[in-house]
């Protein structure tokens, strides 16, 4: 099972919630969305909307897993596997010329 891409939502050092997508590239190239608030914690529908705006969708289930960074500076974060969105597939009208 692929580990990346993976979306993570963290309480940033600025004190606001941010969602970013780990892509395997340099961190400065990761897509990022700021929720511009401390509370309330962004809801799952808000996170999905942010992921869509960044060009990604949840891969697998919709359950976000909560985790924390190691001590001494423990930081809580939520994570979920994602996949890049692809262009929608279009089909010619039924019975029409292709």
Backbone as XML, in Angstrom:
<?xml version="1.0"?>
<chain id="A" units="angstrom">
  <residue number="1" name="UNK">
    <atom name="N" x="0.836" y="-1.176" z="0.000"/>
    <atom name="CA" x="0.000" y="0.000" z="0.000"/>
    <atom name="C" x="0.887" y="1.249" z="0.000"/>
  </residue>
  <residue number="2" name="UNK">
    <atom name="N" x="0.565" y="2.195" z="-0.850"/>
    <atom name="CA" x="1.340" y="3.433" z="-0.947"/>
    <atom name="C" x="1.137" y="4.292" z="0.292"/>
  </residue>
  <residue number="3" name="UNK">
    <atom name="N" x="2.221" y="4.909" z="0.757"/>
    <atom name="CA" x="2.140" y="5.774" z="1.926"/>
    <atom name="C" x="1.828" y="7.211" z="1.546"/>
  </residue>
  <residue number="4" name="UNK">
    <atom name="N" x="2.219" y="7.596" z="0.333"/>
    <atom name="CA" x="1.980" y="8.969" z="-0.112"/>
    <atom name="C" x="1.178" y="8.934" z="-1.406"/>
  </residue>
  <residue number="5" name="UNK">
    <atom name="N" x="0.404" y="9.942" z="-1.684"/>
    <atom name="CA" x="0.268" y="11.145" z="-0.875"/>
    <atom name="C" x="-0.605" y="10.914" z="0.357"/>
  </residue>
  <residue number="6" name="UNK">
    <atom name="N" x="-0.383" y="11.775" z="1.339"/>
    <atom name="CA" x="-1.137" y="11.722" z="2.587"/>
    <atom name="C" x="-1.459" y="13.158" z="2.997"/>
  </residue>
  <residue number="7" name="UNK">
    <atom name="N" x="-2.695" y="13.389" z="3.406"/>
    <atom name="CA" x="-3.081" y="14.713" z="3.899"/>
    <atom name="C" x="-2.886" y="14.741" z="5.406"/>
  </residue>
  <residue number="8" name="UNK">
    <atom name="N" x="-2.414" y="15.868" z="5.897"/>
    <atom name="CA" x="-2.267" y="16.074" z="7.342"/>
    <atom name="C" x="-2.849" y="17.430" z="7.710"/>
  </residue>
  <residue number="9" name="UNK">
    <atom name="N" x="-3.560" y="17.457" z="8.812"/>
    <atom name="CA" x="-4.098" y="18.702" z="9.343"/>
    <atom name="C" x="-3.453" y="18.929" z="10.703"/>
  </residue>
  <residue number="10" name="UNK">
    <atom name="N" x="-2.836" y="20.093" z="10.862"/>
    <atom name="CA" x="-2.111" y="20.396" z="12.092"/>
    <atom name="C" x="-2.500" y="21.773" z="12.610"/>
  </residue>
  <residue number="11" name="UNK">
    <atom name="N" x="-2.302" y="21.953" z="13.912"/>
    <atom name="CA" x="-2.412" y="23.278" z="14.496"/>
    <atom name="C" x="-1.045" y="23.905" z="14.292"/>
  </residue>
  <residue number="12" name="UNK">
    <atom name="N" x="-0.958" y="24.837" z="13.356"/>
    <atom name="CA" x="0.296" y="25.439" z="12.934"/>
    <atom name="C" x="0.917" y="26.284" z="14.044"/>
  </residue>
  <residue number="13" name="UNK">
    <atom name="N" x="2.193" y="26.615" z="13.902"/>
    <atom name="CA" x="2.874" y="27.459" z="14.889"/>
    <atom name="C" x="2.214" y="28.831" z="14.994"/>
  </residue>
  <residue number="14" name="UNK">
    <atom name="N" x="1.479" y="29.238" z="13.938"/>
    <atom name="CA" x="0.756" y="30.511" z="13.975"/>
    <atom name="C" x="-0.478" y="30.425" z="14.861"/>
  </residue>
  <residue number="15" name="UNK">
    <atom name="N" x="-0.846" y="29.197" z="15.276"/>
    <atom name="CA" x="-2.013" y="29.004" z="16.129"/>
    <atom name="C" x="-3.284" y="28.716" z="15.356"/>
  </residue>
  <residue number="16" name="UNK">
    <atom name="N" x="-3.192" y="28.538" z="14.038"/>
    <atom name="CA" x="-4.376" y="28.236" z="13.233"/>
    <atom name="C" x="-4.234" y="26.855" z="12.596"/>
  </residue>
  <residue number="17" name="UNK">
    <atom name="N" x="-5.369" y="26.264" z="12.232"/>
    <atom name="CA" x="-5.365" y="24.956" z="11.592"/>
    <atom name="C" x="-4.952" y="25.072" z="10.136"/>
  </residue>
  <residue number="18" name="UNK">
    <atom name="N" x="-4.052" y="24.165" z="9.701"/>
    <atom name="CA" x="-3.623" y="24.093" z="8.303"/>
    <atom name="C" x="-3.709" y="22.650" z="7.847"/>
  </residue>
  <residue number="19" name="UNK">
    <atom name="N" x="-4.032" y="22.488" z="6.571"/>
    <atom name="CA" x="-4.077" y="21.171" z="5.960"/>
    <atom name="C" x="-3.058" y="21.181" z="4.831"/>
  </residue>
  <residue number="20" name="UNK">
    <atom name="N" x="-2.210" y="20.172" z="4.788"/>
    <atom name="CA" x="-1.244" y="20.078" z="3.701"/>
    <atom name="C" x="-1.170" y="18.647" z="3.207"/>
  </residue>
  <residue number="21" name="UNK">
    <atom name="N" x="-0.690" y="18.495" z="1.986"/>
    <atom name="CA" x="-0.594" y="17.173" z="1.373"/>
    <atom name="C" x="0.878" y="16.822" z="1.189"/>
  </residue>
  <residue number="22" name="UNK">
    <atom name="N" x="1.308" y="15.769" z="1.882"/>
    <atom name="CA" x="2.671" y="15.255" z="1.713"/>
    <atom name="C" x="2.708" y="14.532" z="0.378"/>
  </residue>
  <residue number="23" name="UNK">
    <atom name="N" x="3.595" y="14.958" z="-0.502"/>
    <atom name="CA" x="3.625" y="14.400" z="-1.849"/>
    <atom name="C" x="4.907" y="13.652" z="-2.173"/>
  </residue>
  <residue number="24" name="UNK">
    <atom name="N" x="5.886" y="13.724" z="-1.302"/>
    <atom name="CA" x="7.169" y="13.109" z="-1.607"/>
    <atom name="C" x="8.157" y="14.114" z="-2.146"/>
  </residue>
  <residue number="25" name="UNK">
    <atom name="N" x="7.681" y="15.291" z="-2.504"/>
    <atom name="CA" x="8.560" y="16.369" z="-2.954"/>
    <atom name="C" x="9.017" y="17.163" z="-1.742"/>
  </residue>
  <residue number="26" name="UNK">
    <atom name="N" x="9.756" y="18.220" z="-1.970"/>
    <atom name="CA" x="10.221" y="19.080" z="-0.884"/>
    <atom name="C" x="9.016" y="19.699" z="-0.162"/>
  </residue>
  <residue number="27" name="UNK">
    <atom name="N" x="9.083" y="19.845" z="1.163"/>
    <atom name="CA" x="7.964" y="20.420" z="1.911"/>
    <atom name="C" x="7.480" y="21.765" z="1.372"/>
  </residue>
  <residue number="28" name="UNK">
    <atom name="N" x="8.363" y="22.580" z="0.854"/>
    <atom name="CA" x="7.931" y="23.886" z="0.343"/>
    <atom name="C" x="7.048" y="23.736" z="-0.899"/>
  </residue>
  <residue number="29" name="UNK">
    <atom name="N" x="7.027" y="22.543" z="-1.507"/>
    <atom name="CA" x="6.203" y="22.297" z="-2.691"/>
    <atom name="C" x="4.885" y="21.592" z="-2.351"/>
  </residue>
  <residue number="30" name="UNK">
    <atom name="N" x="4.648" y="21.276" z="-1.068"/>
    <atom name="CA" x="3.414" y="20.605" z="-0.683"/>
    <atom name="C" x="2.233" y="21.558" z="-0.813"/>
  </residue>
  <residue number="31" name="UNK">
    <atom name="N" x="1.120" y="21.092" z="-1.381"/>
    <atom name="CA" x="-0.086" y="21.922" z="-1.413"/>
    <atom name="C" x="-0.561" y="22.190" z="0.024"/>
  </residue>
  <residue number="32" name="UNK">
    <atom name="N" x="-0.966" y="23.438" z="0.296"/>
    <atom name="CA" x="-1.361" y="23.836" z="1.653"/>
    <atom name="C" x="-2.660" y="24.625" z="1.617"/>
  </residue>
  <residue number="33" name="UNK">
    <atom name="N" x="-3.516" y="24.394" z="2.620"/>
    <atom name="CA" x="-4.736" y="25.179" z="2.813"/>
    <atom name="C" x="-4.780" y="25.628" z="4.269"/>
  </residue>
  <residue number="34" name="UNK">
    <atom name="N" x="-5.004" y="26.913" z="4.492"/>
    <atom name="CA" x="-5.144" y="27.428" z="5.857"/>
    <atom name="C" x="-6.615" y="27.655" z="6.153"/>
  </residue>
  <residue number="35" name="UNK">
    <atom name="N" x="-7.055" y="27.170" z="7.309"/>
    <atom name="CA" x="-8.433" y="27.400" z="7.732"/>
    <atom name="C" x="-8.578" y="28.740" z="8.452"/>
  </residue>
  <residue number="36" name="UNK">
    <atom name="N" x="-7.459" y="29.392" z="8.752"/>
    <atom name="CA" x="-7.436" y="30.725" z="9.365"/>
    <atom name="C" x="-8.249" y="30.827" z="10.655"/>
  </residue>
  <residue number="37" name="UNK">
    <atom name="N" x="-8.184" y="29.772" z="11.464"/>
    <atom name="CA" x="-8.860" y="29.822" z="12.763"/>
    <atom name="C" x="-8.261" y="28.792" z="13.710"/>
  </residue>
  <residue number="38" name="UNK">
    <atom name="N" x="-8.478" y="29.034" z="14.993"/>
    <atom name="CA" x="-8.029" y="28.110" z="16.024"/>
    <atom name="C" x="-9.168" y="27.165" z="16.395"/>
  </residue>
  <residue number="39" name="UNK">
    <atom name="N" x="-10.342" y="27.730" z="16.611"/>
    <atom name="CA" x="-11.508" y="26.924" z="16.962"/>
    <atom name="C" x="-12.678" y="27.349" z="16.100"/>
  </residue>
  <residue number="40" name="UNK">
    <atom name="N" x="-13.592" y="26.457" z="15.839"/>
    <atom name="CA" x="-13.537" y="25.039" z="16.172"/>
    <atom name="C" x="-12.591" y="24.289" z="15.223"/>
  </residue>
  <residue number="41" name="UNK">
    <atom name="N" x="-12.280" y="23.055" z="15.591"/>
    <atom name="CA" x="-11.463" y="22.202" z="14.722"/>
    <atom name="C" x="-12.233" y="22.023" z="13.411"/>
  </residue>
  <residue number="42" name="UNK">
    <atom name="N" x="-11.583" y="22.177" z="12.259"/>
    <atom name="CA" x="-12.281" y="22.001" z="10.983"/>
    <atom name="C" x="-12.992" y="20.645" z="10.896"/>
  </residue>
  <residue number="43" name="UNK">
    <atom name="N" x="-14.213" y="20.673" z="10.397"/>
    <atom name="CA" x="-15.020" y="19.459" z="10.283"/>
    <atom name="C" x="-14.528" y="18.612" z="9.108"/>
  </residue>
  <residue number="44" name="UNK">
    <atom name="N" x="-14.967" y="17.361" z="9.066"/>
    <atom name="CA" x="-14.596" y="16.479" z="7.953"/>
    <atom name="C" x="-15.061" y="17.069" z="6.620"/>
  </residue>
  <residue number="45" name="UNK">
    <atom name="N" x="-16.320" y="17.569" z="6.498"/>
    <atom name="CA" x="-16.706" y="18.173" z="5.218"/>
    <atom name="C" x="-15.823" y="19.374" z="4.834"/>
  </residue>
  <residue number="46" name="UNK">
    <atom name="N" x="-15.399" y="20.180" z="5.793"/>
    <atom name="CA" x="-14.496" y="21.299" z="5.498"/>
    <atom name="C" x="-13.144" y="20.793" z="5.001"/>
  </residue>
  <residue number="47" name="UNK">
    <atom name="N" x="-12.663" y="19.724" z="5.593"/>
    <atom name="CA" x="-11.378" y="19.146" z="5.175"/>
    <atom name="C" x="-11.470" y="18.597" z="3.756"/>
  </residue>
  <residue number="48" name="UNK">
    <atom name="N" x="-12.589" y="17.923" z="3.442"/>
    <atom name="CA" x="-12.788" y="17.362" z="2.103"/>
    <atom name="C" x="-12.858" y="18.485" z="1.076"/>
  </residue>
  <residue number="49" name="UNK">
    <atom name="N" x="-13.551" y="19.571" z="1.404"/>
    <atom name="CA" x="-13.629" y="20.731" z="0.509"/>
    <atom name="C" x="-12.242" y="21.312" z="0.263"/>
  </residue>
  <residue number="50" name="UNK">
    <atom name="N" x="-11.445" y="21.427" z="1.322"/>
    <atom name="CA" x="-10.077" y="21.950" z="1.186"/>
    <atom name="C" x="-9.236" y="21.020" z="0.322"/>
  </residue>
  <residue number="51" name="UNK">
    <atom name="N" x="-9.354" y="19.716" z="0.528"/>
    <atom name="CA" x="-8.599" y="18.761" z="-0.293"/>
    <atom name="C" x="-8.977" y="18.885" z="-1.765"/>
  </residue>
  <residue number="52" name="UNK">
    <atom name="N" x="-10.263" y="19.022" z="-2.034"/>
    <atom name="CA" x="-10.730" y="19.174" z="-3.417"/>
    <atom name="C" x="-10.119" y="20.423" z="-4.048"/>
  </residue>
  <residue number="53" name="UNK">
    <atom name="N" x="-10.099" y="21.518" z="-3.295"/>
    <atom name="CA" x="-9.516" y="22.768" z="-3.798"/>
    <atom name="C" x="-8.024" y="22.601" z="-4.092"/>
  </residue>
  <residue number="54" name="UNK">
    <atom name="N" x="-7.355" y="21.698" z="-3.365"/>
    <atom name="CA" x="-5.930" y="21.445" z="-3.579"/>
    <atom name="C" x="-5.691" y="20.410" z="-4.681"/>
  </residue>
  <residue number="55" name="UNK">
    <atom name="N" x="-6.786" y="19.805" z="-5.196"/>
    <atom name="CA" x="-6.650" y="18.828" z="-6.272"/>
    <atom name="C" x="-6.524" y="17.392" z="-5.805"/>
  </residue>
  <residue number="56" name="UNK">
    <atom name="N" x="-7.036" y="17.097" z="-4.611"/>
    <atom name="CA" x="-6.939" y="15.744" z="-4.044"/>
    <atom name="C" x="-8.279" y="15.280" z="-3.508"/>
  </residue>
  <residue number="57" name="UNK">
    <atom name="N" x="-8.404" y="13.967" z="-3.360"/>
    <atom name="CA" x="-9.591" y="13.346" z="-2.782"/>
    <atom name="C" x="-9.136" y="12.272" z="-1.806"/>
  </residue>
  <residue number="58" name="UNK">
    <atom name="N" x="-9.993" y="11.973" z="-0.847"/>
    <atom name="CA" x="-9.701" y="10.927" z="0.136"/>
    <atom name="C" x="-9.632" y="9.588" z="-0.579"/>
  </residue>
  <residue number="59" name="UNK">
    <atom name="N" x="-8.644" y="8.781" z="-0.199"/>
    <atom name="CA" x="-8.450" y="7.445" z="-0.767"/>
    <atom name="C" x="-8.846" y="6.434" z="0.299"/>
  </residue>
  <residue number="60" name="UNK">
    <atom name="N" x="-9.761" y="5.541" z="-0.030"/>
    <atom name="CA" x="-10.199" y="4.554" z="0.958"/>
    <atom name="C" x="-11.357" y="5.098" z="1.778"/>
  </residue>
  <residue number="61" name="UNK">
    <atom name="N" x="-11.304" y="4.914" z="3.096"/>
    <atom name="CA" x="-12.357" y="5.375" z="3.987"/>
    <atom name="C" x="-12.272" y="6.858" z="4.274"/>
  </residue>
  <residue number="62" name="UNK">
    <atom name="N" x="-13.253" y="7.354" z="5.031"/>
    <atom name="CA" x="-13.286" y="8.787" z="5.340"/>
    <atom name="C" x="-12.813" y="9.092" z="6.754"/>
  </residue>
  <residue number="63" name="UNK">
    <atom name="N" x="-12.336" y="8.081" z="7.463"/>
    <atom name="CA" x="-11.920" y="8.279" z="8.855"/>
    <atom name="C" x="-10.506" y="8.838" z="8.944"/>
  </residue>
  <residue number="64" name="UNK">
    <atom name="N" x="-10.401" y="10.016" z="9.565"/>
    <atom name="CA" x="-9.101" y="10.639" z="9.810"/>
    <atom name="C" x="-8.510" y="10.029" z="11.068"/>
  </residue>
  <residue number="65" name="UNK">
    <atom name="N" x="-7.240" y="9.704" z="11.031"/>
    <atom name="CA" x="-6.527" y="9.146" z="12.191"/>
    <atom name="C" x="-5.789" y="10.272" z="12.895"/>
  </residue>
  <residue number="66" name="UNK">
    <atom name="N" x="-5.919" y="10.321" z="14.205"/>
    <atom name="CA" x="-5.204" y="11.328" z="14.998"/>
    <atom name="C" x="-3.914" y="10.723" z="15.517"/>
  </residue>
  <residue number="67" name="UNK">
    <atom name="N" x="-2.854" y="11.513" z="15.514"/>
    <atom name="CA" x="-1.533" y="11.072" z="15.939"/>
    <atom name="C" x="-0.822" y="12.261" z="16.573"/>
  </residue>
  <residue number="68" name="UNK">
    <atom name="N" x="0.386" y="12.049" z="17.035"/>
    <atom name="CA" x="1.171" y="13.140" z="17.629"/>
    <atom name="C" x="2.635" y="12.959" z="17.271"/>
  </residue>
  <residue number="69" name="UNK">
    <atom name="N" x="3.344" y="14.077" z="17.186"/>
    <atom name="CA" x="4.781" y="14.029" z="16.939"/>
    <atom name="C" x="5.477" y="13.582" z="18.224"/>
  </residue>
  <residue number="70" name="UNK">
    <atom name="N" x="6.721" y="13.114" z="18.134"/>
    <atom name="CA" x="7.445" y="12.669" z="19.324"/>
    <atom name="C" x="7.733" y="13.820" z="20.299"/>
  </residue>
  <residue number="71" name="UNK">
    <atom name="N" x="7.995" y="13.452" z="21.535"/>
    <atom name="CA" x="8.392" y="14.430" z="22.555"/>
    <atom name="C" x="9.733" y="15.022" z="22.152"/>
  </residue>
  <residue number="72" name="UNK">
    <atom name="N" x="10.182" y="16.134" z="22.600"/>
    <atom name="CA" x="9.590" y="16.940" z="23.678"/>
    <atom name="C" x="8.538" y="17.931" z="23.191"/>
  </residue>
  <residue number="73" name="UNK">
    <atom name="N" x="8.451" y="18.195" z="21.901"/>
    <atom name="CA" x="7.454" y="19.141" z="21.381"/>
    <atom name="C" x="6.322" y="18.379" z="20.722"/>
  </residue>
  <residue number="74" name="UNK">
    <atom name="N" x="5.500" y="17.741" z="21.509"/>
    <atom name="CA" x="4.396" y="16.945" z="20.972"/>
    <atom name="C" x="3.363" y="17.855" z="20.332"/>
  </residue>
  <residue number="75" name="UNK">
    <atom name="N" x="3.016" y="17.514" z="19.065"/>
    <atom name="CA" x="1.991" y="18.261" z="18.344"/>
    <atom name="C" x="0.979" y="17.274" z="17.783"/>
  </residue>
  <residue number="76" name="UNK">
    <atom name="N" x="-0.280" y="17.523" z="18.047"/>
    <atom name="CA" x="-1.363" y="16.680" z="17.563"/>
    <atom name="C" x="-1.620" y="16.971" z="16.087"/>
  </residue>
  <residue number="77" name="UNK">
    <atom name="N" x="-1.886" y="15.918" z="15.303"/>
    <atom name="CA" x="-2.258" y="16.099" z="13.906"/>
    <atom name="C" x="-3.191" y="14.981" z="13.467"/>
  </residue>
  <residue number="78" name="UNK">
    <atom name="N" x="-3.993" y="15.275" z="12.436"/>
    <atom name="CA" x="-4.891" y="14.284" z="11.842"/>
    <atom name="C" x="-4.339" y="13.949" z="10.468"/>
  </residue>
  <residue number="79" name="UNK">
    <atom name="N" x="-4.491" y="12.689" z="10.056"/>
    <atom name="CA" x="-3.966" y="12.281" z="8.747"/>
    <atom name="C" x="-4.917" y="11.316" z="8.062"/>
  </residue>
  <residue number="80" name="UNK">
    <atom name="N" x="-4.818" y="11.299" z="6.717"/>
    <atom name="CA" x="-5.647" y="10.394" z="5.914"/>
    <atom name="C" x="-4.974" y="10.201" z="4.551"/>
  </residue>
  <residue number="81" name="UNK">
    <atom name="N" x="-5.026" y="8.990" z="3.982"/>
    <atom name="CA" x="-4.482" y="8.785" z="2.632"/>
    <atom name="C" x="-5.341" y="9.525" z="1.599"/>
  </residue>
  <residue number="82" name="UNK">
    <atom name="N" x="-4.692" y="10.108" z="0.598"/>
    <atom name="CA" x="-5.399" y="10.819" z="-0.463"/>
    <atom name="C" x="-4.862" y="10.397" z="-1.821"/>
  </residue>
  <residue number="83" name="UNK">
    <atom name="N" x="-5.587" y="10.797" z="-2.856"/>
    <atom name="CA" x="-5.165" y="10.542" z="-4.233"/>
    <atom name="C" x="-5.387" y="11.809" z="-5.035"/>
  </residue>
  <residue number="84" name="UNK">
    <atom name="N" x="-4.599" y="12.026" z="-6.071"/>
    <atom name="CA" x="-4.828" y="13.194" z="-6.924"/>
    <atom name="C" x="-6.158" y="13.059" z="-7.659"/>
  </residue>
  <residue number="85" name="UNK">
    <atom name="N" x="-6.842" y="14.176" z="-7.835"/>
    <atom name="CA" x="-8.058" y="14.174" z="-8.653"/>
    <atom name="C" x="-7.636" y="14.087" z="-10.116"/>
  </residue>
  <residue number="86" name="UNK">
    <atom name="N" x="-8.426" y="13.417" z="-10.913"/>
    <atom name="CA" x="-8.145" y="13.327" z="-12.339"/>
    <atom name="C" x="-9.240" y="14.060" z="-13.099"/>
  </residue>
  <residue number="87" name="UNK">
    <atom name="N" x="-8.964" y="14.368" z="-14.337"/>
    <atom name="CA" x="-9.977" y="15.029" z="-15.156"/>
    <atom name="C" x="-11.183" y="14.111" z="-15.292"/>
  </residue>
  <residue number="88" name="UNK">
    <atom name="N" x="-12.385" y="14.668" z="-15.230"/>
    <atom name="CA" x="-13.568" y="13.811" z="-15.355"/>
    <atom name="C" x="-13.634" y="13.159" z="-16.737"/>
  </residue>
  <residue number="89" name="UNK">
    <atom name="N" x="-14.136" y="11.952" z="-16.758"/>
    <atom name="CA" x="-14.312" y="11.220" z="-18.010"/>
    <atom name="C" x="-15.624" y="11.675" z="-18.623"/>
  </residue>
  <residue number="90" name="UNK">
    <atom name="N" x="-15.608" y="12.033" z="-19.884"/>
    <atom name="CA" x="-16.847" y="12.449" z="-20.568"/>
    <atom name="C" x="-17.191" y="11.440" z="-21.637"/>
  </residue>
  <residue number="91" name="UNK">
    <atom name="N" x="-18.463" y="11.236" z="-21.828"/>
    <atom name="CA" x="-18.963" y="10.293" z="-22.835"/>
    <atom name="C" x="-19.865" y="11.045" z="-23.800"/>
  </residue>
  <residue number="92" name="UNK">
    <atom name="N" x="-19.872" y="10.638" z="-25.078"/>
    <atom name="CA" x="-20.799" y="11.270" z="-26.022"/>
    <atom name="C" x="-22.239" y="10.921" z="-25.660"/>
  </residue>
  <residue number="93" name="UNK">
    <atom name="N" x="-23.188" y="11.761" z="-26.013"/>
    <atom name="CA" x="-24.588" y="11.455" z="-25.717"/>
    <atom name="C" x="-25.015" y="10.120" z="-26.317"/>
  </residue>
  <residue number="94" name="UNK">
    <atom name="N" x="-25.891" y="9.419" z="-25.613"/>
    <atom name="CA" x="-26.376" y="8.127" z="-26.096"/>
    <atom name="C" x="-27.100" y="8.314" z="-27.432"/>
  </residue>
  <residue number="95" name="UNK">
    <atom name="N" x="-26.805" y="7.480" z="-28.394"/>
    <atom name="CA" x="-27.456" y="7.535" z="-29.695"/>
    <atom name="C" x="-26.920" y="8.622" z="-30.605"/>
  </residue>
  <residue number="96" name="UNK">
    <atom name="N" x="-26.000" y="9.449" z="-30.104"/>
    <atom name="CA" x="-25.459" y="10.526" z="-30.929"/>
    <atom name="C" x="-24.170" y="10.116" z="-31.599"/>
  </residue>
  <residue number="97" name="UNK">
    <atom name="N" x="-23.716" y="10.942" z="-32.487"/>
    <atom name="CA" x="-22.454" y="10.663" z="-33.170"/>
    <atom name="C" x="-21.294" y="10.931" z="-32.232"/>
  </residue>
  <residue number="98" name="UNK">
    <atom name="N" x="-20.277" y="10.125" z="-32.306"/>
    <atom name="CA" x="-19.117" y="10.291" z="-31.440"/>
    <atom name="C" x="-18.190" y="11.343" z="-31.944"/>
  </residue>
</chain>
